[in-house]
Coordinates of C-alpha atoms in Angstrom, one line a residue:
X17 CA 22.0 4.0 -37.3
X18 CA 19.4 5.4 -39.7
X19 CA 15.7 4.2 -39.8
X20 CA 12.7 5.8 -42.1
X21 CA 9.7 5.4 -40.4
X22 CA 6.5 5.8 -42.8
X23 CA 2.9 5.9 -42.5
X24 CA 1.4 4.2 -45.4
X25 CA -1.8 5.6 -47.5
X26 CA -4.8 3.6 -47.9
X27 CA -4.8 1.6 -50.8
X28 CA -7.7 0.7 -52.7
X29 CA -10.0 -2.2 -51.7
X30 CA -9.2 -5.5 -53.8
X31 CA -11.4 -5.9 -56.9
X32 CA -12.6 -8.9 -56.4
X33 CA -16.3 -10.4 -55.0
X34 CA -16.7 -10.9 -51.1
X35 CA -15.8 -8.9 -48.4
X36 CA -13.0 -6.8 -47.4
X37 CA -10.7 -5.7 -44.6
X38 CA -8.9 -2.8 -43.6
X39 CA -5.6 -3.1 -41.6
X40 CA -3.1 -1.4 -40.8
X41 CA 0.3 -2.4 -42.5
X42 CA 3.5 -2.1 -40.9
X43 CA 6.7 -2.6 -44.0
X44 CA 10.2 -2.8 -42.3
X45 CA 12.4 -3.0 -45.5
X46 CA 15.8 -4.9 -45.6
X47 CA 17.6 -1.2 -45.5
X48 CA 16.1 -1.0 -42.2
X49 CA 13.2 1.4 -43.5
X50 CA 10.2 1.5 -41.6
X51 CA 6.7 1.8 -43.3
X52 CA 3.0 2.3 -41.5
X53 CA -0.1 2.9 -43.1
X54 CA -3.8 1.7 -43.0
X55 CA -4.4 -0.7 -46.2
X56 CA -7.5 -2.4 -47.4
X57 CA -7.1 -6.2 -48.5
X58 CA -9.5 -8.9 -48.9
X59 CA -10.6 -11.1 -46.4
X60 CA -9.7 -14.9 -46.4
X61 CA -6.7 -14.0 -49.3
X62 CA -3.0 -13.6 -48.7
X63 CA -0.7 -10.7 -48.8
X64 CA 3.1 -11.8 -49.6
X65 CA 6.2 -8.6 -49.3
X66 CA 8.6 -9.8 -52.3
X67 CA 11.6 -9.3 -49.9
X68 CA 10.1 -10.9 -46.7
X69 CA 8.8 -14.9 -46.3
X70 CA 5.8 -13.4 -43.5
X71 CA 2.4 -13.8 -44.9
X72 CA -0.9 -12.4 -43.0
X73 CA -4.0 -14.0 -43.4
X74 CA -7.4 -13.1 -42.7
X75 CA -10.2 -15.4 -41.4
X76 CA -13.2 -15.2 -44.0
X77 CA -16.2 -13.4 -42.1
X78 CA -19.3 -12.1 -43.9
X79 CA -18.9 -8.3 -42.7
X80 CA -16.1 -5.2 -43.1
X81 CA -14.1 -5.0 -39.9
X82 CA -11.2 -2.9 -39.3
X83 CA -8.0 -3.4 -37.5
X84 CA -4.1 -3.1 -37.6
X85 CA -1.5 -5.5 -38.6
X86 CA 2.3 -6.2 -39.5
X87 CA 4.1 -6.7 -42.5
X88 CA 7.7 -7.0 -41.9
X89 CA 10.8 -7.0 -44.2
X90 CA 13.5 -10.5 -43.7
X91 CA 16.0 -8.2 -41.7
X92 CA 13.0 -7.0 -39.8
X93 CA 12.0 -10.2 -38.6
X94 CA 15.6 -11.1 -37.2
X95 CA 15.5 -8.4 -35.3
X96 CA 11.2 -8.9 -33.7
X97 CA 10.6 -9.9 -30.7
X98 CA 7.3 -10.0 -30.2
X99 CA 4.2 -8.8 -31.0
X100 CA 0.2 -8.5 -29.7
X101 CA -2.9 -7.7 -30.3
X102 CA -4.3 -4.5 -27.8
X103 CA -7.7 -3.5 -29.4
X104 CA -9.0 -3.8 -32.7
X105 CA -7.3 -0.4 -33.4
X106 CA -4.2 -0.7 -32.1
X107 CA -1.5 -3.3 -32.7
X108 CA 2.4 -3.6 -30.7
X109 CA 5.7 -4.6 -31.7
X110 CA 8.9 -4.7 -30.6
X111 CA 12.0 -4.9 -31.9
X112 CA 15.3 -5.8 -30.2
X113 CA 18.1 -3.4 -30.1
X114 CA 20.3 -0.8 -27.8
X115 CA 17.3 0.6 -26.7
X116 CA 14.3 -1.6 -27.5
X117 CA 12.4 -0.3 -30.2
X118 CA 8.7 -0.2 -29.7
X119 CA 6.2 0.7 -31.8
X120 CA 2.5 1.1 -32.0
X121 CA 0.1 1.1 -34.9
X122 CA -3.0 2.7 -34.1
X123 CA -6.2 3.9 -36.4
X124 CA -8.1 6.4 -35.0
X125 CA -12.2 6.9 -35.3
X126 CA -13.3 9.8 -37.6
X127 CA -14.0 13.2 -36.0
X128 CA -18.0 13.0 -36.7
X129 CA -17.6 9.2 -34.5
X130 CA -19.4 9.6 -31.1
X131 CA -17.5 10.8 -28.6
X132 CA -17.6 7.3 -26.7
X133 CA -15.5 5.5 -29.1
X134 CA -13.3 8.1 -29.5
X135 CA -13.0 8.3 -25.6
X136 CA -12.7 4.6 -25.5
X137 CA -9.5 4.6 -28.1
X138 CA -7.7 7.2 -26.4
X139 CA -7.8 5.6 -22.7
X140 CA -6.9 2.1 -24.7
X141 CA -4.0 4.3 -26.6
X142 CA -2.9 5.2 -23.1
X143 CA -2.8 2.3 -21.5
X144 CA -0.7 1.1 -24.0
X145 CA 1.8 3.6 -23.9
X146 CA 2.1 3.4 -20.3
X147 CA 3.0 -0.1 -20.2
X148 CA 6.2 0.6 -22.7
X149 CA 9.1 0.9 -20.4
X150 CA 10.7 4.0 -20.6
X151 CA 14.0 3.7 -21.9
X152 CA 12.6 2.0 -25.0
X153 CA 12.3 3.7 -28.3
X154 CA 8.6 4.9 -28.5
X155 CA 7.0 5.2 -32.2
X156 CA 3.2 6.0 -32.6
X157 CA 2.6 5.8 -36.2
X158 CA -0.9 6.0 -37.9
X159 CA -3.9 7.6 -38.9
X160 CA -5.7 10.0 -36.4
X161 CA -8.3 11.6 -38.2
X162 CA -7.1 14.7 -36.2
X163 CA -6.5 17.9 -36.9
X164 CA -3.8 20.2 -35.1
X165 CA -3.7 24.2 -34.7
X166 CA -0.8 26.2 -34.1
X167 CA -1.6 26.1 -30.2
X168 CA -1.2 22.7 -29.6
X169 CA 1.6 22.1 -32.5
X170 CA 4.7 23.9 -33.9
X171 CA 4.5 23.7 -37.8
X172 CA 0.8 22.3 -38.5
X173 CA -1.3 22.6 -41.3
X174 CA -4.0 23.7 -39.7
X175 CA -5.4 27.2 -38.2
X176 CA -7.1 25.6 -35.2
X177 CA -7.6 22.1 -33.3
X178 CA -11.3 20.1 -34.2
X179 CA -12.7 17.4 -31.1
X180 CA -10.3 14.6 -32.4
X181 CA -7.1 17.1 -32.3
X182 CA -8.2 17.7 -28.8
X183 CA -8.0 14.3 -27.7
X184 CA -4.8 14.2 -29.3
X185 CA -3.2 17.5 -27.6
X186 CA -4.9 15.5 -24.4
X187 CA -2.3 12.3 -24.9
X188 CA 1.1 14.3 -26.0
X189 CA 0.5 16.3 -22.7
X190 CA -0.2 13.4 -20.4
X191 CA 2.9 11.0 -21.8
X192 CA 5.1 14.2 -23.0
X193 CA 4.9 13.3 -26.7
X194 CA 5.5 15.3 -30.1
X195 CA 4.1 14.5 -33.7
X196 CA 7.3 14.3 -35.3
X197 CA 5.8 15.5 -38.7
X198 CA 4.8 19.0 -37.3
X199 CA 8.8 19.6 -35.8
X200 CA 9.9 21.2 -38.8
X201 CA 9.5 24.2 -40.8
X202 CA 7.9 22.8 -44.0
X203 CA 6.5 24.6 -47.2
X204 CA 2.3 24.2 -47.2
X205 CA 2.5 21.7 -50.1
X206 CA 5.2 19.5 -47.7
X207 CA 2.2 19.1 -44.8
X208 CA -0.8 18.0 -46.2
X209 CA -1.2 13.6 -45.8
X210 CA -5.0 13.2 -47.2
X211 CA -6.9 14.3 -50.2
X212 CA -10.6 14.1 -50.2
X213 CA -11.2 11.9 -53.3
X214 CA -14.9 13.9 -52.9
X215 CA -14.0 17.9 -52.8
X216 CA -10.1 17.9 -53.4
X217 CA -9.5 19.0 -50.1
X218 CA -5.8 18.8 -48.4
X219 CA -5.7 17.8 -45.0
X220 CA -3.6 16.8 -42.4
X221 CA -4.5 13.4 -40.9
X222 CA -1.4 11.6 -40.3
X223 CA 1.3 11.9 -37.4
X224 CA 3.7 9.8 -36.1
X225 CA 4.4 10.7 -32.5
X226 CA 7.7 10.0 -30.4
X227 CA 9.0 10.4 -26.7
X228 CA 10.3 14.4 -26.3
X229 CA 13.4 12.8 -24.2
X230 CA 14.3 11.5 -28.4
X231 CA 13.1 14.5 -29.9
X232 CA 17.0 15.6 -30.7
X233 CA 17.6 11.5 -32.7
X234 CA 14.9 13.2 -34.8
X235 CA 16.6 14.4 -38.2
X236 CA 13.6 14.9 -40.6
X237 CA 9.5 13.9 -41.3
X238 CA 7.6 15.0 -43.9
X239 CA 5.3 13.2 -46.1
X240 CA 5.9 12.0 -49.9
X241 CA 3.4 11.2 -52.8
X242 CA 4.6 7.8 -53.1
X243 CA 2.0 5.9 -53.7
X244 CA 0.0 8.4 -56.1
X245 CA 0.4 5.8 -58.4
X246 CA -2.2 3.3 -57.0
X247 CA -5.2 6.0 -56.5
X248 CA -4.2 6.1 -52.6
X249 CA -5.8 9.2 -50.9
X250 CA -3.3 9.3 -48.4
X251 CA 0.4 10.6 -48.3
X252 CA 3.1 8.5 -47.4
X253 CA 4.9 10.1 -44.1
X254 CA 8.4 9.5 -43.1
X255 CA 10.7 9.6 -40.1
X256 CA 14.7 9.7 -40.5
X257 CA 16.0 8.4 -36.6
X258 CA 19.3 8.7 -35.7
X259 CA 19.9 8.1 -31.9
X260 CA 21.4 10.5 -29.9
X261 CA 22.7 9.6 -26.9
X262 CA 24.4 11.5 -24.2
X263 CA 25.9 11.3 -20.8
X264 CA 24.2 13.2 -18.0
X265 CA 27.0 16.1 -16.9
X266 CA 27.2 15.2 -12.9
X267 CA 25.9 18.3 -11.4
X268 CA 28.8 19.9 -8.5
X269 CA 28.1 19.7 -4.7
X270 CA 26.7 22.6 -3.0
X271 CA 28.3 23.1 0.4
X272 CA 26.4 24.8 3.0
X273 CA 27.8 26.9 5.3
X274 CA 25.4 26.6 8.3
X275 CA 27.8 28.3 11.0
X276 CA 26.8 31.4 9.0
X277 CA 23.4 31.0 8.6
X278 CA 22.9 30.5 12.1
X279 CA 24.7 33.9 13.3
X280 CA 24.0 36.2 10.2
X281 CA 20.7 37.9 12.0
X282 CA 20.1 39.7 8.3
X283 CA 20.0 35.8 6.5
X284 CA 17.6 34.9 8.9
X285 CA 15.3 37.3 8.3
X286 CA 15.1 37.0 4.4
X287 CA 14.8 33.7 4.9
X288 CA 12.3 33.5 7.7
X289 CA 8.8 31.8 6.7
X290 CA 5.7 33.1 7.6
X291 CA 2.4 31.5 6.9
X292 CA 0.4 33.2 4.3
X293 CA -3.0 32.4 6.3
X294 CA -3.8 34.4 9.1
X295 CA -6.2 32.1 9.9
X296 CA -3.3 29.6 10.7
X297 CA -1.1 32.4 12.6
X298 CA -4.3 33.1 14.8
X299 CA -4.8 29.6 15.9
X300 CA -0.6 29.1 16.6
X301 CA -0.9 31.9 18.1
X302 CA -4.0 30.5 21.0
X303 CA -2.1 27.2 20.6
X304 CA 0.7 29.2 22.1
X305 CA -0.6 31.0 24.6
X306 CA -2.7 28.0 26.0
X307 CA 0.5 25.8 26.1
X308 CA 2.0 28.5 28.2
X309 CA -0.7 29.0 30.7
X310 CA -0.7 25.4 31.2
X311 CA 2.7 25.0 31.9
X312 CA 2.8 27.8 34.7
X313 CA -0.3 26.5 36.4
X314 CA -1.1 22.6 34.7
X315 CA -5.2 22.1 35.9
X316 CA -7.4 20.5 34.3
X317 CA -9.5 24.2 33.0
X318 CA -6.1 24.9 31.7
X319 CA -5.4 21.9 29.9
X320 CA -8.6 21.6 28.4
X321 CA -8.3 24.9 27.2
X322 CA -5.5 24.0 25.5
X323 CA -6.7 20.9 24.1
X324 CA -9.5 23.3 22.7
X325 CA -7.2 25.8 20.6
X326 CA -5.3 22.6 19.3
X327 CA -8.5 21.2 17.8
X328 CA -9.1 24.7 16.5
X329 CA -5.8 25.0 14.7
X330 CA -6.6 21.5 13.2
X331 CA -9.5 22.4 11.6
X332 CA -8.1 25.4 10.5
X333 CA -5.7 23.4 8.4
X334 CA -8.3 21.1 7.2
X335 CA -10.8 24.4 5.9
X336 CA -7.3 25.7 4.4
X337 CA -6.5 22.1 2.9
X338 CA -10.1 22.1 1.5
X339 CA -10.0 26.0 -0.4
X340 CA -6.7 24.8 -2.3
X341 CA -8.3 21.9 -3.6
X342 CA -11.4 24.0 -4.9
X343 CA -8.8 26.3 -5.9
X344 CA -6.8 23.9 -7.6
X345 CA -9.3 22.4 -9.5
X346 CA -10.7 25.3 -10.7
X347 CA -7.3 26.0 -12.4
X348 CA -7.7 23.0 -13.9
X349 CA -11.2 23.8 -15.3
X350 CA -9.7 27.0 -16.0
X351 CA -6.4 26.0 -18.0
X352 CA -8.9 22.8 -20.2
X353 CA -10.9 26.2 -21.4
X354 CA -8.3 27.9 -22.2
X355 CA -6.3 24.5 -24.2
X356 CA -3.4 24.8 -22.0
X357 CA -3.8 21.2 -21.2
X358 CA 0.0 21.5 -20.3
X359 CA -1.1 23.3 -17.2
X360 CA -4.2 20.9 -16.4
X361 CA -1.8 17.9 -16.4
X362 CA 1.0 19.6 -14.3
X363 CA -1.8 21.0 -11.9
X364 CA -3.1 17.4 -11.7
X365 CA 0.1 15.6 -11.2
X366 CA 0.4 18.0 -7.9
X367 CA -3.1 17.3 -6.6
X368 CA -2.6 13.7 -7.0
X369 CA 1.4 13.1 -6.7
X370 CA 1.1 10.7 -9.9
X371 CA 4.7 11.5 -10.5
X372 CA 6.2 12.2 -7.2
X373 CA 8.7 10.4 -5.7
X374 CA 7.3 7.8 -3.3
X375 CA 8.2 8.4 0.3
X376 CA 9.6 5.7 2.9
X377 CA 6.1 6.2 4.9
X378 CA 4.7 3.0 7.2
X379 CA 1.5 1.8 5.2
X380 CA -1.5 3.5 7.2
X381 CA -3.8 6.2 7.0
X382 CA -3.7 7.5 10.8
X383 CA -1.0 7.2 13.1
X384 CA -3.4 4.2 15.2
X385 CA -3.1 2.2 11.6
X386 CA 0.8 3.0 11.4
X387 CA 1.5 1.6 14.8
X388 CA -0.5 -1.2 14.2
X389 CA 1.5 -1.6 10.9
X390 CA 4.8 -1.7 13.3
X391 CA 3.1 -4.4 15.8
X392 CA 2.4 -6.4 13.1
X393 CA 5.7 -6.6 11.3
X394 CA 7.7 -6.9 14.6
X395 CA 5.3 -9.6 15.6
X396 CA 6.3 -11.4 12.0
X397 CA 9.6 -10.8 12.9
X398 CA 10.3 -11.5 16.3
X399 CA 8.3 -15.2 16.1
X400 CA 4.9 -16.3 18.4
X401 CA 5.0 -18.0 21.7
X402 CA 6.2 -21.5 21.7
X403 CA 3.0 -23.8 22.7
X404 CA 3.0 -26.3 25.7
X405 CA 5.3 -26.8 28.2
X406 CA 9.1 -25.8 28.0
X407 CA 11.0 -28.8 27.9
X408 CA 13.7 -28.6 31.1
X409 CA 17.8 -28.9 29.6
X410 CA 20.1 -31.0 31.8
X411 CA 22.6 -29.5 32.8
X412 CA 26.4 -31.5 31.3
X413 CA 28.4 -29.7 34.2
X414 CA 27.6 -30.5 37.7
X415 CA 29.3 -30.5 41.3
X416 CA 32.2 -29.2 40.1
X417 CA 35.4 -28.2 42.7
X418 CA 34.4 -24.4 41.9
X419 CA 34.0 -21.9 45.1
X420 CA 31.7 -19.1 44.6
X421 CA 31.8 -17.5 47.9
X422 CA 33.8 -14.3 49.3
X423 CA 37.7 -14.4 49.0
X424 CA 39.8 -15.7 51.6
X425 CA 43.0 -13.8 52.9
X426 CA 44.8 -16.7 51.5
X427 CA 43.6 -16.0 47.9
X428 CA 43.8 -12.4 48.1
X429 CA 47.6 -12.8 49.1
X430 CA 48.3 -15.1 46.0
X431 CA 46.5 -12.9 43.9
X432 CA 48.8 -10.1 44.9
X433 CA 52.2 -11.6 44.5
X434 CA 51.2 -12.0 40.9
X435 CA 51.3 -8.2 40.2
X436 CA 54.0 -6.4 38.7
X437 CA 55.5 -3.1 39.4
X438 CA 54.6 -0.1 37.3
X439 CA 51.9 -1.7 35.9
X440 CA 48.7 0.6 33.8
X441 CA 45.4 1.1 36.1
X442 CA 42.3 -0.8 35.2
X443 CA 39.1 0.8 34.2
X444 CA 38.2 2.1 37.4
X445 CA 41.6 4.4 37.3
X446 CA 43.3 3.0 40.4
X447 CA 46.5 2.1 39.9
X448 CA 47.9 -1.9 41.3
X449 CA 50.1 -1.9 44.0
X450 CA 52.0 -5.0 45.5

């Protein structure tokens, strides 16, 4: 399966009185080519694709406003499912398929727009992007007004990354994405997406970014002059897809030879840990030697010095717990100055355990809570008390001919003449004898 994903250019506002809108256009042609681009059209008209019976409409309002919207192709339109409105700037779609096929037209604010709004974008950006499922096909196609340097992108056209290509850098990190246009080595004149209509100037504007797990589906993206025709200022990008999917090769089974380990005296010692805090070996150590005195002579001096030293080698771990935090974050600080935002997330991911595998812990923040927490669910599932008075069963069977007392010689002889020779012994080993 081949798809050609494209960012469209802007096109120029309609010449006609009244106000105008800019949007961004999505165009899934009946060969199953994908087109994206910001596009200006009048408010309150009606845009028609020859090939494709969807129309968008505007609502007349006396004021520019921008936002994003679909234009689909017939085949297209078979094959939507749905699509929403996030912000202003940033429309959804999917389409149906072996994986779902999501994609997300965003347009970004400029790179002189105050830092709020951009801010604002990117966290709505990233909400969105977190709410796709991951196994779906993840396109991110607009214009981001950002600029990319050879740190933060493989083939850009750039020298080095403005504010705007920062925040960018900021969301491939966080969701491990890649601008699919900067993958591949292209000539200078194959990179450029925007001319300045004003000084000439060729820049780089336009991505579209994808998931890294579909980076090898990726067979080519560049951008095309297109639409030259119709004045646009922007480039026309495109994306050729072809999914690659592959089986997971099942990794062998280690086996573990643990009657080695634990006689091979030379293992043991490479392998021995030792804490890197003496600080922490100090206060095991008092731990220790309290426990011991204790246990040859238990009073209550004793045990309270014990008691002592273990509230010592607590708080020893706690000052310990709190200089790798500091430490910690000022590797973060350290790695966002440096643009190895790479580092920052991965840092961040450890402090907080965003991606870590959730543990089968009892809900509680202390071990008082946690027991509580057992009481609780054992109480739900064991049932309450029954209220009132227990209600007395008759009983169906009553004098019956039944003698519960010691047995008689007379029993004990007709029990025995039932007993075979050779017969096994019963539980208690004694074999029967008639």
């Amino acid at each position: 399966m081949k798809n050609k994903v494209i960012p469209n250019p802007i096109l120029p506002a309609a010449e006609s009185a009244g106000t105008s809108q800019r949007m961004v256009v999505l165009v899934l042609l009946p060969e199953d080519n994908m087109t994206i681009g910001p596009q200006t059209r009048k408010e309150g008209s009606k845009w028609r694709d020859a090939r494709s019976s969807l129309h968008l409409r505007g609502e007349t309002r006396p004021r520019l406003q921008q936002g994003v919207g679909l234009m689909l192709g017939s085949l297209a339109r078979k094959a939507l499912r749905r699509v929403y409105h996030h912000t202003d700037r940033i429309l959804i779609a999917e389409f149906s398929g072996n994986p779902v096929t999501t994609v997300i037209v965003v347009y970004s604010p400029t790179n002189v727009a105050p830092p709020e709004e951009v801010e604002k974008f990117y966290e709505d950006l990233a909400t969105a992007v977190r709410d796709v499922p991951a196994h779906n096909f993840l396109a991110i196609l607009g214009d981001f007004n950002a600029r990319l340097g050879p740190e933060d992108a493989r083939f850009p056209y750039y020298d080095s990354t403005n504010r705007n290509g920062a925040y960018l850098t900021a969301l491939l990190m966080e969701h491990e994405l890649l601008p699919a246009n900067t993958m591949f080595r292209k000539r200078t004149g194959k990179r450029w997406t925007f001319q300045d209509r004003a000084s000439g100037m060729l820049r780089q504007l336009d991505y579209i970014l994808v998931r890294q797990k579909w980076r090898n589906s990726i067979l080519n993206a560049e951008p095309y002059s297109t639409f030259s025709s119709v004045g646009s200022d922007h480039r026309v990008v495109s994306m050729r897809v072809r999914l690659s999917l592959r089986v997971p090769k099942p990794s062998p089974r280690i086996r573990y030879d643990w009657k080695a380990f634990s006689t091979d005296s030379g293992l043991q010692a490479r392998t021995s840990l030792q804490s890197r805090h003496p600080d922490i070996v100090v206060a095991r150590g008092r731990v220790e030697e309290a426990r011991l005195g204790y246990v040859s002579e238990p009073t209550v001096e004793r045990r309270g010095i014990l008691n002592e030293a273990k509230q010592l080698l607590f708080s020893t771990y706690d000052k310990i717990k709190g200089e790798e935090l500091m430490e910690r974050v000022q590797r973060v600080q350290a790695a966002q100055g440096e643009r190895q935002y790479g580092e920052a997330w991965r840092v961040i991911n450890e402090m907080t355990g965003r991606k870590r595998t959730k543990e089968g812990q009892v809900e509680g923040h202390s071990p008082e809570e946690r027991v509580v927490t057992w009481f609780n669910h054992f109480r739900r599932l064991l049932g309450t008390t029954a209220e009132g008075d227990e209600e007395e069963i008759p009983s169906f069977l009553q004098n019956l001919n039944i003698d519960d007392g010691p047995f008689t010689t007379s029993e004990f002889a007709r029990a025995k003449t039932t007993l075979r020779e050779g017969k096994s012994a019963g539980p208690d080993g004694i074999p029967q004898r008639s």
